[in-house]
mmCIF file of C-alpha atoms in Angstrom:
data_model
loop_
_atom_site.group_PDB
_atom_site.id
_atom_site.type_symbol
_atom_site.label_atom_id
_atom_site.label_comp_id
_atom_site.label_asym_id
_atom_site.label_seq_id
_atom_site.Cartn_x
_atom_site.Cartn_y
_atom_site.Cartn_z
ATOM 1 C CA UNK A 1 15.167 -12.712 6.856
ATOM 2 C CA UNK A 2 12.209 -10.750 5.517
ATOM 3 C CA UNK A 3 12.316 -9.526 1.522
ATOM 4 C CA UNK A 4 14.330 -6.095 0.589
ATOM 5 C CA UNK A 5 12.626 -4.616 -2.024
ATOM 6 C CA UNK A 6 8.893 -4.640 -2.400
ATOM 7 C CA UNK A 7 9.799 -4.693 -6.469
ATOM 8 C CA UNK A 8 10.786 -8.338 -6.557
ATOM 9 C CA UNK A 9 9.401 -11.264 -8.299
ATOM 10 C CA UNK A 10 5.501 -11.390 -7.497
ATOM 11 C CA UNK A 11 4.419 -14.731 -5.619
ATOM 12 C CA UNK A 12 0.426 -15.621 -5.388
ATOM 13 C CA UNK A 13 -0.700 -16.190 -1.749
ATOM 14 C CA UNK A 14 -1.863 -19.318 -3.579
ATOM 15 C CA UNK A 15 1.164 -20.487 -4.446
ATOM 16 C CA UNK A 16 2.565 -19.953 -1.651
ATOM 17 C CA UNK A 17 0.147 -21.636 0.805
ATOM 18 C CA UNK A 18 1.117 -25.170 -1.441
ATOM 19 C CA UNK A 19 4.384 -26.304 0.123
ATOM 20 C CA UNK A 20 6.485 -28.287 -2.265
ATOM 21 C CA UNK A 21 4.447 -28.838 -5.132
ATOM 22 C CA UNK A 22 6.837 -30.853 -7.395
ATOM 23 C CA UNK A 23 7.079 -33.499 -4.976
ATOM 24 C CA UNK A 24 3.248 -34.660 -5.888
ATOM 25 C CA UNK A 25 5.132 -36.255 -9.459
ATOM 26 C CA UNK A 26 6.908 -39.048 -9.353
ATOM 27 C CA UNK A 27 9.994 -39.202 -11.892
ATOM 28 C CA UNK A 28 9.049 -42.772 -12.318
ATOM 29 C CA UNK A 29 5.489 -41.519 -13.595
ATOM 30 C CA UNK A 30 3.292 -43.620 -11.350
ATOM 31 C CA UNK A 31 2.710 -39.895 -9.847
ATOM 32 C CA UNK A 32 3.054 -41.300 -6.066
ATOM 33 C CA UNK A 33 0.676 -44.759 -6.226
ATOM 34 C CA UNK A 34 1.822 -47.781 -6.472
ATOM 35 C CA UNK A 35 2.323 -49.935 -9.483
ATOM 36 C CA UNK A 36 -1.284 -51.209 -10.701
ATOM 37 C CA UNK A 37 -3.606 -49.114 -8.382
ATOM 38 C CA UNK A 38 -5.579 -46.729 -10.366
ATOM 39 C CA UNK A 39 -6.029 -42.913 -8.732
ATOM 40 C CA UNK A 40 -9.051 -41.749 -7.478
ATOM 41 C CA UNK A 41 -10.694 -38.524 -9.394
ATOM 42 C CA UNK A 42 -9.917 -36.662 -6.612
ATOM 43 C CA UNK A 43 -6.484 -37.724 -6.445
ATOM 44 C CA UNK A 44 -5.935 -36.717 -10.266
ATOM 45 C CA UNK A 45 -7.368 -33.719 -9.665
ATOM 46 C CA UNK A 46 -5.181 -32.515 -6.762
ATOM 47 C CA UNK A 47 -2.614 -33.679 -9.063
ATOM 48 C CA UNK A 48 -3.304 -31.601 -11.986
ATOM 49 C CA UNK A 49 -3.508 -28.693 -9.551
ATOM 50 C CA UNK A 50 -0.178 -28.909 -7.870
ATOM 51 C CA UNK A 51 1.261 -29.394 -11.386
ATOM 52 C CA UNK A 52 -0.045 -26.038 -12.646
ATOM 53 C CA UNK A 53 0.747 -24.563 -9.480
ATOM 54 C CA UNK A 54 4.654 -25.822 -10.159
ATOM 55 C CA UNK A 55 4.908 -24.686 -13.233
ATOM 56 C CA UNK A 56 3.249 -20.811 -12.591
ATOM 57 C CA UNK A 57 5.688 -20.418 -9.847
ATOM 58 C CA UNK A 58 8.573 -21.637 -12.171
ATOM 59 C CA UNK A 59 7.141 -19.002 -14.930
ATOM 60 C CA UNK A 60 6.938 -16.374 -11.799
ATOM 61 C CA UNK A 61 10.778 -16.995 -11.212
ATOM 62 C CA UNK A 62 12.763 -14.027 -12.535
ATOM 63 C CA UNK A 63 10.073 -11.994 -14.157
ATOM 64 C CA UNK A 64 9.946 -8.615 -14.195
ATOM 65 C CA UNK A 65 7.113 -7.545 -11.528
ATOM 66 C CA UNK A 66 5.267 -3.843 -12.550
ATOM 67 C CA UNK A 67 3.974 -2.017 -10.279
ATOM 68 C CA UNK A 68 2.550 1.661 -9.147
ATOM 69 C CA UNK A 69 3.888 2.389 -6.106
ATOM 70 C CA UNK A 70 5.399 5.364 -7.234
ATOM 71 C CA UNK A 71 1.823 6.770 -8.271
ATOM 72 C CA UNK A 72 0.768 5.978 -4.246
ATOM 73 C CA UNK A 73 4.221 7.559 -3.097
ATOM 74 C CA UNK A 74 3.437 10.585 -5.087
ATOM 75 C CA UNK A 75 -0.263 10.376 -4.048
ATOM 76 C CA UNK A 76 0.719 10.586 -0.003
ATOM 77 C CA UNK A 77 3.272 13.447 -0.723
ATOM 78 C CA UNK A 78 0.347 15.501 -2.500
ATOM 79 C CA UNK A 79 -1.694 14.432 0.236
ATOM 80 C CA UNK A 80 0.442 15.107 3.035
ATOM 81 C CA UNK A 81 1.656 18.803 2.043
ATOM 82 C CA UNK A 82 -2.484 19.686 1.877
ATOM 83 C CA UNK A 83 -3.080 18.423 5.465
ATOM 84 C CA UNK A 84 -0.057 20.254 6.652
ATOM 85 C CA UNK A 85 -1.351 23.385 4.387
ATOM 86 C CA UNK A 86 -5.104 22.793 5.644
ATOM 87 C CA UNK A 87 -3.892 22.481 9.554
ATOM 88 C CA UNK A 88 -1.697 25.588 9.461
ATOM 89 C CA UNK A 89 -4.004 27.645 7.180
ATOM 90 C CA UNK A 90 -7.234 26.176 6.699
ATOM 91 C CA UNK A 91 -8.997 24.811 10.090
ATOM 92 C CA UNK A 92 -10.270 27.988 11.043
ATOM 93 C CA UNK A 93 -10.953 29.560 7.941
ATOM 94 C CA UNK A 94 -14.449 30.152 6.388
ATOM 95 C CA UNK A 95 -13.492 29.082 3.224
ATOM 96 C CA UNK A 96 -13.501 25.508 3.342
ATOM 97 C CA UNK A 97 -14.953 24.277 0.300
ATOM 98 C CA UNK A 98 -11.449 25.163 -1.289
ATOM 99 C CA UNK A 99 -10.171 22.448 0.243
ATOM 100 C CA UNK A 100 -12.597 19.693 -1.408
ATOM 101 C CA UNK A 101 -10.317 19.491 -4.954
ATOM 102 C CA UNK A 102 -7.564 18.567 -3.239
ATOM 103 C CA UNK A 103 -8.885 16.076 -0.700
ATOM 104 C CA UNK A 104 -11.119 14.635 -3.097
ATOM 105 C CA UNK A 105 -8.407 14.184 -5.697
ATOM 106 C CA UNK A 106 -6.066 13.083 -3.207
ATOM 107 C CA UNK A 107 -8.600 10.629 -1.826
ATOM 108 C CA UNK A 108 -9.867 8.912 -5.149
ATOM 109 C CA UNK A 109 -6.180 7.626 -6.550
ATOM 110 C CA UNK A 110 -5.188 6.370 -3.051
ATOM 111 C CA UNK A 111 -8.430 4.283 -2.302
ATOM 112 C CA UNK A 112 -8.306 3.199 -5.985
ATOM 113 C CA UNK A 113 -5.192 2.106 -5.936
ATOM 114 C CA UNK A 114 -5.053 0.618 -2.753
ATOM 115 C CA UNK A 115 -8.383 -1.444 -3.516
ATOM 116 C CA UNK A 116 -6.686 -2.699 -6.241
ATOM 117 C CA UNK A 117 -3.911 -3.973 -4.711
ATOM 118 C CA UNK A 118 -5.380 -5.321 -1.680
ATOM 119 C CA UNK A 119 -7.688 -7.315 -3.783
ATOM 120 C CA UNK A 120 -4.830 -8.551 -6.652
ATOM 121 C CA UNK A 121 -1.933 -8.814 -4.142
ATOM 122 C CA UNK A 122 0.411 -7.621 -7.127
ATOM 123 C CA UNK A 123 3.498 -7.436 -4.986
ATOM 124 C CA UNK A 124 5.242 -9.702 -3.318
ATOM 125 C CA UNK A 125 4.022 -10.709 0.250
ATOM 126 C CA UNK A 126 3.280 -8.739 3.392
ATOM 127 C CA UNK A 127 3.918 -5.689 1.584
ATOM 128 C CA UNK A 128 0.465 -5.742 -0.170
ATOM 129 C CA UNK A 129 -0.924 -5.288 3.299
ATOM 130 C CA UNK A 130 1.992 -2.127 4.344
ATOM 131 C CA UNK A 131 1.045 -0.313 1.143
ATOM 132 C CA UNK A 132 -2.322 -1.167 0.005
ATOM 133 C CA UNK A 133 -4.532 -1.605 3.258
ATOM 134 C CA UNK A 134 -2.725 1.941 4.198
ATOM 135 C CA UNK A 135 -3.137 3.138 1.135
ATOM 136 C CA UNK A 136 -7.428 2.456 1.307
ATOM 137 C CA UNK A 137 -7.157 4.024 4.547
ATOM 138 C CA UNK A 138 -5.666 7.041 3.815
ATOM 139 C CA UNK A 139 -7.994 7.041 0.739
ATOM 140 C CA UNK A 140 -10.927 7.097 2.791
ATOM 141 C CA UNK A 141 -10.104 9.853 5.289
ATOM 142 C CA UNK A 142 -9.430 12.211 2.068
ATOM 143 C CA UNK A 143 -12.841 11.152 0.253
ATOM 144 C CA UNK A 144 -14.721 11.266 3.681
ATOM 145 C CA UNK A 145 -13.590 15.128 4.383
ATOM 146 C CA UNK A 146 -13.897 15.943 0.916
ATOM 147 C CA UNK A 147 -17.637 15.340 1.131
ATOM 148 C CA UNK A 148 -17.778 16.441 4.702
ATOM 149 C CA UNK A 149 -16.969 19.635 3.803
ATOM 150 C CA UNK A 150 -18.746 19.999 0.077
ATOM 151 C CA UNK A 151 -22.181 19.338 2.704
ATOM 152 C CA UNK A 152 -20.924 21.295 5.409
ATOM 153 C CA UNK A 153 -20.781 18.788 7.639
ATOM 154 C CA UNK A 154 -19.106 18.352 10.913
ATOM 155 C CA UNK A 155 -15.472 16.688 10.226
ATOM 156 C CA UNK A 156 -15.671 14.822 13.970
ATOM 157 C CA UNK A 157 -16.505 11.534 12.321
ATOM 158 C CA UNK A 158 -14.017 11.729 9.566
ATOM 159 C CA UNK A 159 -11.057 12.486 12.540
ATOM 160 C CA UNK A 160 -12.618 9.409 14.327
ATOM 161 C CA UNK A 161 -11.985 7.124 12.273
ATOM 162 C CA UNK A 162 -9.048 8.635 11.346
ATOM 163 C CA UNK A 163 -7.645 7.717 14.629
ATOM 164 C CA UNK A 164 -8.172 4.108 14.409
ATOM 165 C CA UNK A 165 -6.321 4.218 10.870
ATOM 166 C CA UNK A 166 -3.363 6.177 12.277
ATOM 167 C CA UNK A 167 -3.269 3.910 15.024
ATOM 168 C CA UNK A 168 -2.793 0.547 12.247
ATOM 169 C CA UNK A 169 -0.146 2.843 10.183
ATOM 170 C CA UNK A 170 1.658 3.335 13.164
ATOM 171 C CA UNK A 171 1.833 -0.628 13.847
ATOM 172 C CA UNK A 172 2.815 -0.933 10.391
ATOM 173 C CA UNK A 173 5.549 1.551 10.529
ATOM 174 C CA UNK A 174 7.053 0.265 13.883
ATOM 175 C CA UNK A 175 6.919 -3.399 12.100
ATOM 176 C CA UNK A 176 8.509 -2.547 8.884
ATOM 177 C CA UNK A 177 11.151 -1.468 11.163
ATOM 178 C CA UNK A 178 11.361 -4.457 13.051
ATOM 179 C CA UNK A 179 11.141 -6.913 10.022
ATOM 180 C CA UNK A 180 14.114 -4.690 7.940
ATOM 181 C CA UNK A 181 11.393 -4.293 5.267
ATOM 182 C CA UNK A 182 11.613 -2.009 1.980
ATOM 183 C CA UNK A 183 15.495 -1.007 0.836
ATOM 184 C CA UNK A 184 15.092 1.511 3.355
ATOM 185 C CA UNK A 185 13.304 0.337 6.320
ATOM 186 C CA UNK A 186 14.116 3.108 8.583
ATOM 187 C CA UNK A 187 13.000 5.992 6.157
ATOM 188 C CA UNK A 188 9.648 3.864 5.369
ATOM 189 C CA UNK A 189 8.764 2.897 8.762
ATOM 190 C CA UNK A 190 9.349 6.364 10.135
ATOM 191 C CA UNK A 191 7.291 7.752 7.346
ATOM 192 C CA UNK A 192 4.268 5.327 8.552
ATOM 193 C CA UNK A 193 4.301 6.168 12.078
ATOM 194 C CA UNK A 194 4.456 10.531 11.491
ATOM 195 C CA UNK A 195 1.728 9.866 9.090
ATOM 196 C CA UNK A 196 -0.199 7.481 11.562
ATOM 197 C CA UNK A 197 0.369 10.304 14.006
ATOM 198 C CA UNK A 198 -1.193 13.087 11.786
ATOM 199 C CA UNK A 199 -4.425 10.424 12.429
ATOM 200 C CA UNK A 200 -4.351 9.705 15.809
ATOM 201 C CA UNK A 201 -4.262 13.484 16.836
ATOM 202 C CA UNK A 202 -6.619 14.380 14.235
ATOM 203 C CA UNK A 203 -9.821 14.756 16.451
ATOM 204 C CA UNK A 204 -7.620 17.481 19.090
ATOM 205 C CA UNK A 205 -6.127 19.409 16.525
ATOM 206 C CA UNK A 206 -10.096 19.700 15.540
ATOM 207 C CA UNK A 207 -11.039 20.793 18.497
ATOM 208 C CA UNK A 208 -7.889 23.203 20.165
ATOM 209 C CA UNK A 209 -7.939 24.462 16.383
ATOM 210 C CA UNK A 210 -7.302 28.204 17.878
ATOM 211 C CA UNK A 211 -4.004 27.367 19.033
ATOM 212 C CA UNK A 212 -1.281 28.459 16.426
ATOM 213 C CA UNK A 213 1.418 26.660 17.801
ATOM 214 C CA UNK A 214 -0.220 23.190 17.638
ATOM 215 C CA UNK A 215 -1.081 23.677 14.627
ATOM 216 C CA UNK A 216 1.954 24.486 13.244
ATOM 217 C CA UNK A 217 3.585 21.510 14.802
ATOM 218 C CA UNK A 218 0.947 19.098 13.075
ATOM 219 C CA UNK A 219 1.816 21.232 10.088
ATOM 220 C CA UNK A 220 5.922 20.691 10.328
ATOM 221 C CA UNK A 221 5.265 16.909 10.937
ATOM 222 C CA UNK A 222 2.776 16.068 8.226
ATOM 223 C CA UNK A 223 5.408 18.164 6.057
ATOM 224 C CA UNK A 224 8.333 15.993 7.383
ATOM 225 C CA UNK A 225 6.288 12.657 6.290
ATOM 226 C CA UNK A 226 5.236 14.467 3.229
ATOM 227 C CA UNK A 227 9.188 14.574 2.262
ATOM 228 C CA UNK A 228 9.724 11.471 3.531
ATOM 229 C CA UNK A 229 7.398 10.079 1.286
ATOM 230 C CA UNK A 230 8.574 12.450 -1.689
ATOM 231 C CA UNK A 231 12.211 11.073 -1.253
ATOM 232 C CA UNK A 232 11.038 7.667 -1.973
ATOM 233 C CA UNK A 233 8.809 7.937 -4.341
ATOM 234 C CA UNK A 234 10.893 10.003 -6.462
ATOM 235 C CA UNK A 235 13.802 7.666 -6.243
ATOM 236 C CA UNK A 236 11.325 4.835 -7.362
ATOM 237 C CA UNK A 237 10.498 6.747 -10.331
ATOM 238 C CA UNK A 238 13.945 7.378 -11.211
ATOM 239 C CA UNK A 239 14.904 3.591 -10.763
ATOM 240 C CA UNK A 240 11.772 2.770 -12.223
ATOM 241 C CA UNK A 241 12.240 4.428 -15.648
ATOM 242 C CA UNK A 242 15.317 2.152 -15.923
ATOM 243 C CA UNK A 243 14.798 -1.070 -14.892
ATOM 244 C CA UNK A 244 11.415 -1.048 -16.822
ATOM 245 C CA UNK A 245 12.793 0.328 -19.749
ATOM 246 C CA UNK A 246 13.114 -3.159 -21.721
ATOM 247 C CA UNK A 247 10.004 -4.545 -20.850
ATOM 248 C CA UNK A 248 7.633 -5.783 -23.101
ATOM 249 C CA UNK A 249 3.944 -6.492 -22.571
ATOM 250 C CA UNK A 250 2.685 -10.073 -23.065
ATOM 251 C CA UNK A 251 0.213 -9.151 -26.242
ATOM 252 C CA UNK A 252 3.665 -7.839 -27.594
ATOM 253 C CA UNK A 253 5.361 -10.677 -27.672
#
């Protein structure tokens, strides 16, 4: 069964790939070799690696995993409401540069936290893919939009990129529901799906900007996604303040 909570004990991908490391050391002290035989340097190195990985795995069990998913979620909230406002009132507004700071800040936070997550895998398993990689795509789209608006470039290439990023978000959302991931799989899955639809429909929205009806529907959809992420994010802050209240960094132990 898929894990219910991304805020669980972290497990290194390297540890996960080594099956039953404890089996490599026999209780009789012969390390799996027959009496009188001398292990090669390669075999000794392999035993040491497996022993160290087993120790790491044991130490990680029961430890508290500190993460910044709550920060990523609230950044998503800000980004979705900014996008909703832009779709409703900014697409055909001549004052395009006023959107640069908001898009740039949202994109920077999403990109930095997402890159750190996919490079270090600080949370358990495929949650790093769902939240980390989607944050990178979300962030780079917002950063691209900020740069394009600053340079007076057309947004068409940004929306084309957003189309494929949105498809990925939809796939992740459907899969989260299918695997029953997170504490609230249906809410999280719908959030990813609606966010992804915003990316998929970015190009049509750009070309049909004169349709007030379409823009209103798009703005409402992004606001709904923002509310979903707000519910998840603020509840995450509420829980983190309690669950991490007794945590002490290694330097203070």
